[in-house]
Coordinates of C-alpha atoms in Angstrom, one line a residue:
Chain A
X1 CA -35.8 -59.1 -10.2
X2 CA -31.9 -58.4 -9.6
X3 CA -29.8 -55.3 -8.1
X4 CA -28.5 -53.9 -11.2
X5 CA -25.9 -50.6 -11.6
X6 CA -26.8 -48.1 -14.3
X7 CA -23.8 -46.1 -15.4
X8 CA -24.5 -43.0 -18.4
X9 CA -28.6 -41.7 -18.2
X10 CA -27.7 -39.7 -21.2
X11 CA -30.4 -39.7 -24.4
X12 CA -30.3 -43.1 -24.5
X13 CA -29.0 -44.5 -21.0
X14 CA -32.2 -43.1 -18.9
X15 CA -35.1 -44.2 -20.8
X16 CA -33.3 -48.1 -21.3
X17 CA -33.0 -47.7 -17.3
X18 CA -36.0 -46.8 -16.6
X19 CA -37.9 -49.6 -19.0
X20 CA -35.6 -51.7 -16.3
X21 CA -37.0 -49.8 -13.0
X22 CA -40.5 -50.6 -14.8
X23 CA -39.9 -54.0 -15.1
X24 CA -39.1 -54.8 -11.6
X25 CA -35.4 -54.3 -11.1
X26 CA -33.6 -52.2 -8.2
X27 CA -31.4 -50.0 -9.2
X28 CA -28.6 -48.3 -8.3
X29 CA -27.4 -45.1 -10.4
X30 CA -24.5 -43.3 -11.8
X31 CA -24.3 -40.5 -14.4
X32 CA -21.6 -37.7 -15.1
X33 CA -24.4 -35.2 -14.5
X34 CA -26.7 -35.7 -11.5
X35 CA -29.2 -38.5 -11.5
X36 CA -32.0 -37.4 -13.1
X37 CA -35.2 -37.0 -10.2
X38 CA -37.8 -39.2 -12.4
X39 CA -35.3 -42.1 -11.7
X40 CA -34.9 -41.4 -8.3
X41 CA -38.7 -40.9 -7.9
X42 CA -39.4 -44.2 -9.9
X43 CA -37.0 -46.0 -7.0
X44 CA -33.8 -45.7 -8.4
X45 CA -30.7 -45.4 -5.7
X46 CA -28.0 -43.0 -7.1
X47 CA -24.6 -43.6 -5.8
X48 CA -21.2 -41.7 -5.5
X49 CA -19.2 -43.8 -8.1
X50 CA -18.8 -46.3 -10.2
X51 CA -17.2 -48.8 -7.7
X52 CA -19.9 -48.0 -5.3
X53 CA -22.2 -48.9 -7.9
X54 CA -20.9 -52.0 -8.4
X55 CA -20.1 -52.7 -5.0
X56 CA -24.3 -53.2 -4.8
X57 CA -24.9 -54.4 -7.9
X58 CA -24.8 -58.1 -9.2
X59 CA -25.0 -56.6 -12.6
X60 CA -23.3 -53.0 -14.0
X61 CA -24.6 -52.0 -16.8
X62 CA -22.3 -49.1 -19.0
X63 CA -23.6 -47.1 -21.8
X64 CA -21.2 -44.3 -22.3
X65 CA -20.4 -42.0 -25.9
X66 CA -17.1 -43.5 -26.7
X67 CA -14.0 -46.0 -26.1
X68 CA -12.4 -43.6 -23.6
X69 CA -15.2 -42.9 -21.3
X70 CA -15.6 -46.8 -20.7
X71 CA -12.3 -47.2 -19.9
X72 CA -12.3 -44.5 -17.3
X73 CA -15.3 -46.3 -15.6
X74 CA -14.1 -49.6 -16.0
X75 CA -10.7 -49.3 -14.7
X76 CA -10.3 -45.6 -13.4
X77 CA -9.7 -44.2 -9.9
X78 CA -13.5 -45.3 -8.2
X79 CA -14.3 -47.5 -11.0
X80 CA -16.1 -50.9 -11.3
X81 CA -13.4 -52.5 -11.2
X82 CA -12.7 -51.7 -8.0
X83 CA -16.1 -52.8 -6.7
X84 CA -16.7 -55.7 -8.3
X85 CA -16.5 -59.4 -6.7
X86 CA -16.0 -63.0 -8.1
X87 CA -19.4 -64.2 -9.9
X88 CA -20.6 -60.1 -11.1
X89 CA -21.1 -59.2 -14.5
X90 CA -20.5 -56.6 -16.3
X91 CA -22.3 -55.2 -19.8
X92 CA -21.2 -52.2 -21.6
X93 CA -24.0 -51.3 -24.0
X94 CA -22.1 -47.8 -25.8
X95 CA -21.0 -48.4 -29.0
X96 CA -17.3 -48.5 -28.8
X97 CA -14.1 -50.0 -30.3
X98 CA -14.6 -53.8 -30.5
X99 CA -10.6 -54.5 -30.1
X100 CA -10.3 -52.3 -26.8
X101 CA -13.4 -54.6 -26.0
X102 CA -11.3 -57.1 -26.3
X103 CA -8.7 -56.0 -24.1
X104 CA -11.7 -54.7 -21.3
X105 CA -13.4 -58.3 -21.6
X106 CA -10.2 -60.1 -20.4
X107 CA -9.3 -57.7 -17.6
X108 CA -12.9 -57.8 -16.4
X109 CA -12.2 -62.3 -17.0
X110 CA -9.6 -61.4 -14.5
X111 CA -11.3 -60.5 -12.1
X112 CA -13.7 -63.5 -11.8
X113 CA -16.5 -62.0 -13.7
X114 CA -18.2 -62.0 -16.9
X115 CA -18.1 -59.2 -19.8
X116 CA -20.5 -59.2 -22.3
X117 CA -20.1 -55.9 -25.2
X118 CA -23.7 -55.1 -26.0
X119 CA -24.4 -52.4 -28.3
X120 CA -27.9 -51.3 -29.5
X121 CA -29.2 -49.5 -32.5
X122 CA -33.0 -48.2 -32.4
X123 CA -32.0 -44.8 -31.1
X124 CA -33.8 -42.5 -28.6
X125 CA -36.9 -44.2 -30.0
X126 CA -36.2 -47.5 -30.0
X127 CA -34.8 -46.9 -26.2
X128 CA -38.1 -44.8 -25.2
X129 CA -40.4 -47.9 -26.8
X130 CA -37.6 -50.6 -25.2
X131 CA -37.5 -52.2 -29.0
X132 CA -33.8 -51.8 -29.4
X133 CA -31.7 -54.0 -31.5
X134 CA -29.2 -55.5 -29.1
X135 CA -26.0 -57.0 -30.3
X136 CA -24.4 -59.4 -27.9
X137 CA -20.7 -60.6 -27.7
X138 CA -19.5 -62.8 -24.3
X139 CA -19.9 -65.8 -22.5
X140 CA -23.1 -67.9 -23.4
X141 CA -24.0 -68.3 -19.5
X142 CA -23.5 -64.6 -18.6
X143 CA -25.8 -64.0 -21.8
X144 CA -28.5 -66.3 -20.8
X145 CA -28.8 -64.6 -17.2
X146 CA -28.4 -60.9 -18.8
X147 CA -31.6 -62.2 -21.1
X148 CA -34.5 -60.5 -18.7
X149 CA -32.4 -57.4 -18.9
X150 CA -32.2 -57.2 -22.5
X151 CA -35.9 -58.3 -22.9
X152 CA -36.7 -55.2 -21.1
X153 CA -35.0 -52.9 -23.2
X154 CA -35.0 -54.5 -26.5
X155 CA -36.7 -56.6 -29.3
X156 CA -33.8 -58.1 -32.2
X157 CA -31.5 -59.7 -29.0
X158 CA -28.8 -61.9 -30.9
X159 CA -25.4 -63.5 -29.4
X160 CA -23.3 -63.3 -32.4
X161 CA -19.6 -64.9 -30.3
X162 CA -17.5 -64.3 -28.0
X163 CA -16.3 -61.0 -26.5
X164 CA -16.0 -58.1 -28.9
X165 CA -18.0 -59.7 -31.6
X166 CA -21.1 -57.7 -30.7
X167 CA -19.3 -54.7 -31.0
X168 CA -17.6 -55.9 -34.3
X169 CA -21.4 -56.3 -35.6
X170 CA -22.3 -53.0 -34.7
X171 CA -19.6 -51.6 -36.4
X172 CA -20.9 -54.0 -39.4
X173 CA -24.4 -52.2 -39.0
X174 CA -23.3 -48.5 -39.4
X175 CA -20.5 -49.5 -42.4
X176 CA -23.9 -51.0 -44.1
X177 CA -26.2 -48.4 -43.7
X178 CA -23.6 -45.4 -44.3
X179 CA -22.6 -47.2 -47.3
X180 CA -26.3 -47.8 -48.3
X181 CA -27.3 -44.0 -47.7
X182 CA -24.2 -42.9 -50.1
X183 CA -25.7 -45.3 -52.6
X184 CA -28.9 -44.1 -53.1
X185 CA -27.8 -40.6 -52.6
X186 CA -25.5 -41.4 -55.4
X187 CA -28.2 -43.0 -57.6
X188 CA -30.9 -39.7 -56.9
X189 CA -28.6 -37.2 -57.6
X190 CA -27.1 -38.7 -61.0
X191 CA -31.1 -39.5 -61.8
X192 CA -32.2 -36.1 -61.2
X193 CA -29.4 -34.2 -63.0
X194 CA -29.8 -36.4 -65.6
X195 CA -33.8 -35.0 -66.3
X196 CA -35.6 -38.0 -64.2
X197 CA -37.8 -37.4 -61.0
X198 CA -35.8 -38.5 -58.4
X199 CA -39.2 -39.5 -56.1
X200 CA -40.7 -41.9 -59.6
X201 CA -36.8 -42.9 -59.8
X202 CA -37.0 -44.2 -56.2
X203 CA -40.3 -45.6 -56.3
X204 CA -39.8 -47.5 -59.1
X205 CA -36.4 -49.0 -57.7
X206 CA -38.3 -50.4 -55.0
X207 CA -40.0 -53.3 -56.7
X208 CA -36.7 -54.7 -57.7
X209 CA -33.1 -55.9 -56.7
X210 CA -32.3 -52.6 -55.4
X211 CA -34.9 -52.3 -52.8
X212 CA -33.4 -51.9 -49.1
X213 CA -34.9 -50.0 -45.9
X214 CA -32.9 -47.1 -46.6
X215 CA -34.2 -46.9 -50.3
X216 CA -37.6 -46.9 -49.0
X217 CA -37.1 -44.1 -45.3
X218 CA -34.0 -42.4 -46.3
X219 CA -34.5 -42.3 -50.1
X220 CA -37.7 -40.3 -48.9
X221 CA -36.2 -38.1 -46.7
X222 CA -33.5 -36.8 -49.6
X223 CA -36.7 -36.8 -52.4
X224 CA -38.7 -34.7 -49.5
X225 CA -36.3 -32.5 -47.8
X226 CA -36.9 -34.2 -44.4
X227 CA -33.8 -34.0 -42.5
X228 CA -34.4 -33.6 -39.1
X229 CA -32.9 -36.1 -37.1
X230 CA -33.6 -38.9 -36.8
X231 CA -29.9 -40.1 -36.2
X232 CA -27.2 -37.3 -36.7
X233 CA -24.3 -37.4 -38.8
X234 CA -22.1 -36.2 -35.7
X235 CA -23.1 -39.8 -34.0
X236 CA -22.5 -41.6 -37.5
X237 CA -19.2 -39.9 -38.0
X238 CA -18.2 -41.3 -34.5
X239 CA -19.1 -44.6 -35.4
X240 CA -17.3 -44.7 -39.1
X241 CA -14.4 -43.8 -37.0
X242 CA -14.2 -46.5 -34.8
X243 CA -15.0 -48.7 -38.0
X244 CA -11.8 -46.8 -40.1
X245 CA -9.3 -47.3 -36.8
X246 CA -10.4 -50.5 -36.7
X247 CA -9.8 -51.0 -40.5
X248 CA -6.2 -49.3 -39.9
X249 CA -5.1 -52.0 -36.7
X250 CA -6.4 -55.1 -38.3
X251 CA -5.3 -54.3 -42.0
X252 CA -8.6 -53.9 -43.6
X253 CA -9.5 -51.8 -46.3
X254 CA -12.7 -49.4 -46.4
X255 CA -12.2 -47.3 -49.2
X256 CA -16.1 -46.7 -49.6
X257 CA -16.3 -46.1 -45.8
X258 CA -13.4 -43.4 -46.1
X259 CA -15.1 -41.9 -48.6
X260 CA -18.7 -41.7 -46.8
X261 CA -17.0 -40.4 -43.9
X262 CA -15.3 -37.5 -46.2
X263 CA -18.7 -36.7 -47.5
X264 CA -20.1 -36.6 -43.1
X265 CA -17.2 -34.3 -42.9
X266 CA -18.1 -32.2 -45.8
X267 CA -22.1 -32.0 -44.3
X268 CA -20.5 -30.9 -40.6
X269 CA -18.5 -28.4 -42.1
X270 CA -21.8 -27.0 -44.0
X271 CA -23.2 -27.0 -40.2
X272 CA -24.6 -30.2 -40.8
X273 CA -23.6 -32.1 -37.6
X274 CA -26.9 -31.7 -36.2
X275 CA -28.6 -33.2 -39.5
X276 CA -30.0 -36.8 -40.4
X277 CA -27.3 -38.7 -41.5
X278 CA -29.5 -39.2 -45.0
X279 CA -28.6 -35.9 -45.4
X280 CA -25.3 -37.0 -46.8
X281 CA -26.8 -36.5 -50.2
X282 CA -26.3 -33.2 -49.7
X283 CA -22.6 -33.4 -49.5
X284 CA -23.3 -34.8 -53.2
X285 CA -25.5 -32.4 -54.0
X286 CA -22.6 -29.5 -53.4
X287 CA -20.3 -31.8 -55.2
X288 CA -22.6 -32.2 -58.4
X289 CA -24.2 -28.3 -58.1
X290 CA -27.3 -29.9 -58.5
X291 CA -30.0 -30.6 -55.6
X292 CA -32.9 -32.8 -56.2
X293 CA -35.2 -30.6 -54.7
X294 CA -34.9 -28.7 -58.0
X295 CA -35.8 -31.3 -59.7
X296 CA -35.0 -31.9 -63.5
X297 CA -32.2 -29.4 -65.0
Chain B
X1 CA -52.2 -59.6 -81.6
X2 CA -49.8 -57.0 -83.3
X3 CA -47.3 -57.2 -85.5
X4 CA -44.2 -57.0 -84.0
X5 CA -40.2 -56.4 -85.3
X6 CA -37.6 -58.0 -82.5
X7 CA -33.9 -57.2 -83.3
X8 CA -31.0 -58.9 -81.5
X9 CA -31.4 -62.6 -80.3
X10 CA -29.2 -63.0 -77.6
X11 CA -29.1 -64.8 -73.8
X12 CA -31.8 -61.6 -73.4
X13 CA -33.9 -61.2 -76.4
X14 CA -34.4 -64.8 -77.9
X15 CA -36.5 -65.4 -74.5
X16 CA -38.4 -62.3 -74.8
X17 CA -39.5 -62.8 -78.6
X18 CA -40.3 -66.2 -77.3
X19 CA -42.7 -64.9 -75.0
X20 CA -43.9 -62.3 -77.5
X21 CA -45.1 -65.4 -79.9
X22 CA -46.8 -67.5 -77.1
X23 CA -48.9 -64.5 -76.1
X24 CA -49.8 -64.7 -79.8
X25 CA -48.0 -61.6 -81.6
X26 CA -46.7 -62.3 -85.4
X27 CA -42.7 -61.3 -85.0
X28 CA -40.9 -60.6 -87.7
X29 CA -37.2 -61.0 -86.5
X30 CA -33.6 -59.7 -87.4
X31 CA -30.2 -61.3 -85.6
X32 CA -26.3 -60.3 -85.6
X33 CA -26.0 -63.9 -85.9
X34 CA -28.7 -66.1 -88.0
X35 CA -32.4 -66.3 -86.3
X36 CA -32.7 -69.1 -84.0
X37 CA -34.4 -72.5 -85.8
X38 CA -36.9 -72.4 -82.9
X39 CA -38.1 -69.0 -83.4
X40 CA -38.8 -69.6 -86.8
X41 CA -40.5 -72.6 -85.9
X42 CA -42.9 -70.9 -83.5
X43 CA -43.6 -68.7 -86.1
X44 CA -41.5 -66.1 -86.4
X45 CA -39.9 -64.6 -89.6
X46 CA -36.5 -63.9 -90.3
X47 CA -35.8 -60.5 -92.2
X48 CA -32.9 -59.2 -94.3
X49 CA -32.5 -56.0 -92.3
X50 CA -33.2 -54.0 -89.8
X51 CA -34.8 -51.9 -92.7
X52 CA -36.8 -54.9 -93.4
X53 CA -38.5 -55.7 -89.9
X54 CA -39.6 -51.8 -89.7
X55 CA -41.0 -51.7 -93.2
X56 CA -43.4 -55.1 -92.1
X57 CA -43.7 -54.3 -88.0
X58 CA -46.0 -51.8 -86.2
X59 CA -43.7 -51.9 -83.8
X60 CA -39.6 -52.6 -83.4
X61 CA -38.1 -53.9 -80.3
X62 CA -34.4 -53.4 -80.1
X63 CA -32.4 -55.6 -77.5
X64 CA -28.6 -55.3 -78.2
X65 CA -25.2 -55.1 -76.1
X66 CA -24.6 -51.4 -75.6
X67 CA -25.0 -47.7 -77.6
X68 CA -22.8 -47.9 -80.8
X69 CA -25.1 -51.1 -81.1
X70 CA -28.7 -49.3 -81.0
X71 CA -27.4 -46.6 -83.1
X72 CA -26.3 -48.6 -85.8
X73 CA -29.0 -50.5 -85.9
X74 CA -31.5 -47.3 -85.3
X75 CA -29.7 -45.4 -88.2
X76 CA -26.8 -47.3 -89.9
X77 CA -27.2 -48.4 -93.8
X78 CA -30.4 -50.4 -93.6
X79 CA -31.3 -49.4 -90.3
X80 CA -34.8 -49.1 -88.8
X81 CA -34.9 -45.3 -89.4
X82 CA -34.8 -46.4 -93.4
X83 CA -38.3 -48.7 -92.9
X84 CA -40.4 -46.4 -90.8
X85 CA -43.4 -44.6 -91.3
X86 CA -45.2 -42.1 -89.3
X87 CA -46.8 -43.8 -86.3
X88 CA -44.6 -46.6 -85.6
X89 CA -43.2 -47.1 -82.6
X90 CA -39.5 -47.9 -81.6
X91 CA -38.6 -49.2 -77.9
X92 CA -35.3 -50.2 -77.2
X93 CA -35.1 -52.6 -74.7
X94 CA -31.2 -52.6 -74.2
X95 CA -29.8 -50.9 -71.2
X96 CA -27.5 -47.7 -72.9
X97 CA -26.6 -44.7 -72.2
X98 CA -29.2 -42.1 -71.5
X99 CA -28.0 -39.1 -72.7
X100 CA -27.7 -40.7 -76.1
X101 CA -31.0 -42.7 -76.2
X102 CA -32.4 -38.8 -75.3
X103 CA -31.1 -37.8 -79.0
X104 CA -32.3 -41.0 -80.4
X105 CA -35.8 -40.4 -79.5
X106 CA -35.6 -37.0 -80.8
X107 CA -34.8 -38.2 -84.4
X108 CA -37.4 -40.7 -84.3
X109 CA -40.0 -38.6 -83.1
X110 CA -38.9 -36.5 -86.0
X111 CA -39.8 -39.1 -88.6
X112 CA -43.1 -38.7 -87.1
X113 CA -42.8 -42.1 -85.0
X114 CA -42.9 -42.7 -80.9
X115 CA -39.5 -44.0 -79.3
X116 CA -39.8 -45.5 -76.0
X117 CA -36.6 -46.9 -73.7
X118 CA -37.4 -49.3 -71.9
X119 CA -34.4 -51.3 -70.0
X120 CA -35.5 -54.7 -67.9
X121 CA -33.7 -56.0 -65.1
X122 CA -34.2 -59.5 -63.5
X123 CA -31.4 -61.3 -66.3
X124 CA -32.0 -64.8 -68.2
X125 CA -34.1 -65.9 -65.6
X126 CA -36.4 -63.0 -65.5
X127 CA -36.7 -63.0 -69.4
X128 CA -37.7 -66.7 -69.7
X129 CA -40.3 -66.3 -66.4
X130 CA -41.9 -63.1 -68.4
X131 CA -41.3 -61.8 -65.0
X132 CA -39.1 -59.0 -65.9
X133 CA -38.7 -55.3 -64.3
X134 CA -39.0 -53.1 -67.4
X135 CA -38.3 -48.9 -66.5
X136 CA -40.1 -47.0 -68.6
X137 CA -39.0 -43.5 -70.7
X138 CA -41.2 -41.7 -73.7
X139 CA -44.8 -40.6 -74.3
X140 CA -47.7 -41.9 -72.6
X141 CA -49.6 -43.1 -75.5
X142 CA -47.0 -44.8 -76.7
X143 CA -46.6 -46.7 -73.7
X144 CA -50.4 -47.8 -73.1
X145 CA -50.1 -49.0 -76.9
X146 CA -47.1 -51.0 -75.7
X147 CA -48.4 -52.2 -72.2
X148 CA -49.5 -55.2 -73.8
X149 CA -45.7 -55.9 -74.8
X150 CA -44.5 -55.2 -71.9
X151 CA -46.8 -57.4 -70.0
X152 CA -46.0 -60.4 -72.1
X153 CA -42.3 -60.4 -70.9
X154 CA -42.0 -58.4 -67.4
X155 CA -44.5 -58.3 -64.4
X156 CA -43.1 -54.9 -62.7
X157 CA -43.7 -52.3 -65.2
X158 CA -43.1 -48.5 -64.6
X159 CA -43.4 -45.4 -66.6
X160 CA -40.9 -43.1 -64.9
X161 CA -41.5 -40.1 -67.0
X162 CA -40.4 -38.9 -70.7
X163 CA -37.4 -40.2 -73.0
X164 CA -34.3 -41.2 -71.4
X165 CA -35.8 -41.4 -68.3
X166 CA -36.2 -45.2 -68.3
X167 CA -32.3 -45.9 -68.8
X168 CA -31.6 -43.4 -65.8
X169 CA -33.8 -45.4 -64.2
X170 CA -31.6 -48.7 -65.1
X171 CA -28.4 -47.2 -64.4
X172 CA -29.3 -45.6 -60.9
X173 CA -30.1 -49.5 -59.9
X174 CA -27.3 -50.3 -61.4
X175 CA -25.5 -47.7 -59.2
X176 CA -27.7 -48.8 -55.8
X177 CA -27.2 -52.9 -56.8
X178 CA -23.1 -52.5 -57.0
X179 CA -22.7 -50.2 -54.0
X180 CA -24.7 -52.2 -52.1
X181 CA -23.2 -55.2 -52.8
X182 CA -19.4 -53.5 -51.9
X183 CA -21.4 -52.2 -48.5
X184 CA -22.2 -55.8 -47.5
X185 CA -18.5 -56.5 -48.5
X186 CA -16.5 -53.7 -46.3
X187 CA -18.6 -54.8 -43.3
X188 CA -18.4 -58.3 -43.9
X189 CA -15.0 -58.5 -44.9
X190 CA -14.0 -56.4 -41.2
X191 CA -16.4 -58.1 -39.2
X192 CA -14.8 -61.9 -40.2
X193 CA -11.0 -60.4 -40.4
X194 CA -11.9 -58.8 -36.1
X195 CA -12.5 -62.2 -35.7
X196 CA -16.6 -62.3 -36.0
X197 CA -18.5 -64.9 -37.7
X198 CA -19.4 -63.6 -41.1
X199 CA -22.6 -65.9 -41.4
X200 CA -23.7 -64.4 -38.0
X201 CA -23.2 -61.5 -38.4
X202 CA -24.8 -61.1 -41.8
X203 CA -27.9 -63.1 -39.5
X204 CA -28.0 -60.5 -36.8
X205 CA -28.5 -57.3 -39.5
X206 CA -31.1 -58.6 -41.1
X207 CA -33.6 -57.4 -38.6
X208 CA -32.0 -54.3 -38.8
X209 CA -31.9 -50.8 -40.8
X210 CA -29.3 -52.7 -43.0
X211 CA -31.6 -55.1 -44.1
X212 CA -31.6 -55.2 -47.9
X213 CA -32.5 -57.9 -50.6
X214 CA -28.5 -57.4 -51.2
X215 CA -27.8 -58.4 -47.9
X216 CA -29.9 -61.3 -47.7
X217 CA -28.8 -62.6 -51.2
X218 CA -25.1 -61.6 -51.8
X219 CA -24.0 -61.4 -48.3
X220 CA -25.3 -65.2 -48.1
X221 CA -23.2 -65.5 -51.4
X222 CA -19.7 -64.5 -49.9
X223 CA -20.0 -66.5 -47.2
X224 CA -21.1 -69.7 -48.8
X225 CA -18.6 -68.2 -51.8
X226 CA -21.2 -69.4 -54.5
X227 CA -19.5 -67.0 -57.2
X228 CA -21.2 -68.6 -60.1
X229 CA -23.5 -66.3 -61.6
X230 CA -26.3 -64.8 -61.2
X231 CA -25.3 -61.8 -62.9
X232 CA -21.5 -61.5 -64.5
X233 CA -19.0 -59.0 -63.4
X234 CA -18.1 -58.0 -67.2
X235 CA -21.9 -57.0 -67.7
X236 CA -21.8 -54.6 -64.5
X237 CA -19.0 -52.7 -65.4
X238 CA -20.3 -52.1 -68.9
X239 CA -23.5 -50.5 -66.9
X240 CA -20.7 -48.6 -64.4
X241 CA -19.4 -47.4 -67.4
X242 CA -22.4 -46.2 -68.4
X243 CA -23.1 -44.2 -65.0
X244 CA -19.8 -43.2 -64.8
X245 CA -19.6 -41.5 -68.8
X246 CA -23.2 -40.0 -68.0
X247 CA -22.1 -38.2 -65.1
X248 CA -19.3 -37.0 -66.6
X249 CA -21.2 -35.5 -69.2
X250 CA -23.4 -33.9 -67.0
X251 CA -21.1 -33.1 -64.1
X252 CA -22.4 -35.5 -61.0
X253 CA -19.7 -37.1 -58.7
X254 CA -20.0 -40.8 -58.0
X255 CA -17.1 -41.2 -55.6
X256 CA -18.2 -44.7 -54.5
X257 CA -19.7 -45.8 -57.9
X258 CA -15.7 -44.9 -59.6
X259 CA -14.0 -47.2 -56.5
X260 CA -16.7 -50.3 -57.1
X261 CA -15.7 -50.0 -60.8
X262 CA -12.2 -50.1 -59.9
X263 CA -12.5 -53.0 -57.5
X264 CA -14.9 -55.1 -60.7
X265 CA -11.9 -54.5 -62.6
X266 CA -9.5 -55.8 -59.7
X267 CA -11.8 -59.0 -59.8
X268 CA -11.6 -58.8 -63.8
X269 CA -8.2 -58.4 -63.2
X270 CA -7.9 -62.1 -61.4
X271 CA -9.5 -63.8 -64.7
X272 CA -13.3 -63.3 -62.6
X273 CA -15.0 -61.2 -65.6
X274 CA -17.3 -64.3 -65.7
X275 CA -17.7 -64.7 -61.8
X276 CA -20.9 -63.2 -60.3
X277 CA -20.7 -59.7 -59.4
X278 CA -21.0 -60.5 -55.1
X279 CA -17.3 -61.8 -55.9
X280 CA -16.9 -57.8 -55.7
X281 CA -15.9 -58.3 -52.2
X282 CA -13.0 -61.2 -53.6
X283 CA -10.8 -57.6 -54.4
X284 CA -11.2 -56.3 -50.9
X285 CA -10.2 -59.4 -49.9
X286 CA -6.9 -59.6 -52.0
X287 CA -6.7 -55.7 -50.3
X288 CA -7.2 -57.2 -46.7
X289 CA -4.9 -60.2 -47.1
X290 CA -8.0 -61.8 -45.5
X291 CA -10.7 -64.1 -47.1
X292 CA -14.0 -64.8 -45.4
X293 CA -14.1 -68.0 -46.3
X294 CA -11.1 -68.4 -44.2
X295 CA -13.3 -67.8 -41.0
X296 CA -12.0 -65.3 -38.2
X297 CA -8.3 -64.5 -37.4

């Protein structure tokens, strides 16, 4: 039972907070909107800033869209930074860049505290049902003491290093799975405009070497037309990018990941940004005039 | 207890054949090379010709190296198409090129036989376990006639639907199996070059919605760099090949599935036609100036 700051109650900020409210923790609130009134009414204190939330707090936790909003909280005008004290840690659970996680981890070493980058993946579900996978970069010690935290918001916890490397990982996870998605589009749409049924195609793939979770949910989804999200390809193409600058500052090449990324782009600029990202098959699908909801030729 | 014709005794089919006498079936057998002494001694009998072994056989296995192969054998000078009669059956169990093995079981159906395709997967070690994936093309009653065949030499045995259908089948795994494989390599690659441990970070996804037998198998591969195969480089690129001709024919892009044939060919490039085909991520290694063996930055 520990004071803990809460800063970003978007989609997936306010239901990980409130799992932590549930499990006993006080906390003390910031979002760029107002508070939402459940928190408050479940016992959550908002506050005026950042800084005042970490002013209270022995440990702020961030979860923000992207690289530039952390920074601003971190180290803007009224930001943690400005709050903390000697012995505070601080977690930032967005997924952002893991080499600006770097640079936020020493500055926050700096000051006397610990930083640990935490990124999930689970979604609004797995937040809502507090079975998130949580990928942990940072000091073992600060790590141990988060652990109650984490237990309350997630299932698959793993320390994988030191400081960026759980945001490195994260970046690992959506290459995979983007990569994965393009593969078995790739494999359905050659098997249907070749004559085959894409669904018997699939199913029979599954008993064998190329059997993965995204043959089995998302190779569904492109056989059945099921595209709601799920996870969008607006979110996914945010991630890729952190993975391609990434790729660009430490020399790395992603040609596969460039291209899946091209194919996102394509899907957005159908109006697709609000799809399931398994609905990159359909970027394919444009390429190939063939849809495999037509079945054989 | 049939009689059966088996043509082409390689690293594939002399296994198979094997498997076909134990389970008690008289082969009658035909070789680029001469039969193998042991086949004979099992029981099996050598034949002059192709010609030969469909004139004695109810039914002719083919296993050979690629499509100018089957069609030589199928209808070349002394070719099965000269010893059939009506009610035969053909399966070729070689992995070739769909849209041709289409045509090929439209001339043998016209000689009043069945032609089935019927591609395994699982390499040496599946053929001498009899354990097999066999994907499945042609009529139905052919197939049930077969199904004891099959059975004899595979344990995961699928009728996809009609001709062809069983080597789209192939080369769609194919496709999934290689871009898999270069997933697990762009993210492992980028995780161990930000400075991440590859081993743990290939740990912390396998919970994860990029869990995949690839992962767990071929990401272990790169980083323990056990490169000996397994299944060789050489032999992927000829079923590449095979995905990539086919959809040109039938006008599919395979963005993804062109770049992991280019970056075989980088690795067949470095003398490693013979390594397994996880050394896929040895070329976006070369491209990185980073190996993962070499642990982080």
């Amino acid at each position: 039972m520990a004071d803990i700051g809460f800063i970003g109650l978007g989609i997936m900020g306010r239901p990980m907070a409130e799992n932590l409210i549930k499990a006993g923790h006080r906390l003390f609130l910031k979002s760029g909107r107002s508070v939402p009134e459940a928190l408050v009414a479940a016992g959550g204190t908002p506050c005026a800033s950042a800084r005042a939330v970490a002013e209270r707090a022995q440990i702020v936790i961030t979860m923000l869209p992207d690289t530039p909003q952390v920074a601003e909280v971190l180290f803007g005008a009224d930001g943690i930074a400005e709050g903390l004290e000697p012995g505070k840690i601080v977690i930032d659970m967005s997924s952002i860049d893991p080499i600006a996680t770097k640079d936020f981890a020493r500055r926050i070493d700096a000051l006397g505290c610990d930083y640990l980058d935490a990124p999930v993946s689970g979604g609004e579900v797995g937040a809502r049902a507090a079975s998130l996978t949580i990928m942990v970069g940072g000091p073992e010690r600060a790590f141990l003491t988060a652990m109650p935290l984490f237990e309350a918001m997630g299932r698959n916890i793993t320390r994988v290093g030191g400081s960026g490397d759980g945001q490195t990982t994260k970046v690992a996870n959506q290459i995979i799975v983007a990569l994965t998605i393009e593969a078995v589009a790739e494999a359905l749409v050659f098997a249907s405009k070749a004559g085959a049924d894409a669904g018997r195609v699939r199913q029979a793939l599954m008993g064998g070497f190329a059997a993965s979770r995204i043959l089995e949910v998302h190779g569904e989804r492109m056989v059945t037309r099921a595209f709601e999200p799920g996870f969008r390809i607006d979110l996914h193409r945010k991630d890729l990018n952190l993975a391609l600058q990434g790729a660009r500052t430490l020399g790395v090449a992603l040609p596969n990941t460039a291209t899946a990324q091209q194919l996102f782009s394509t899907c957005a600029a159908q109006g697709g940004g609000d799809w399931d990202h398994s609905a990159m098959v359909r970027a394919l699908e444009l390429m190939s005039a063939h849809e495999i909801a037509a079945g054989p030729r």
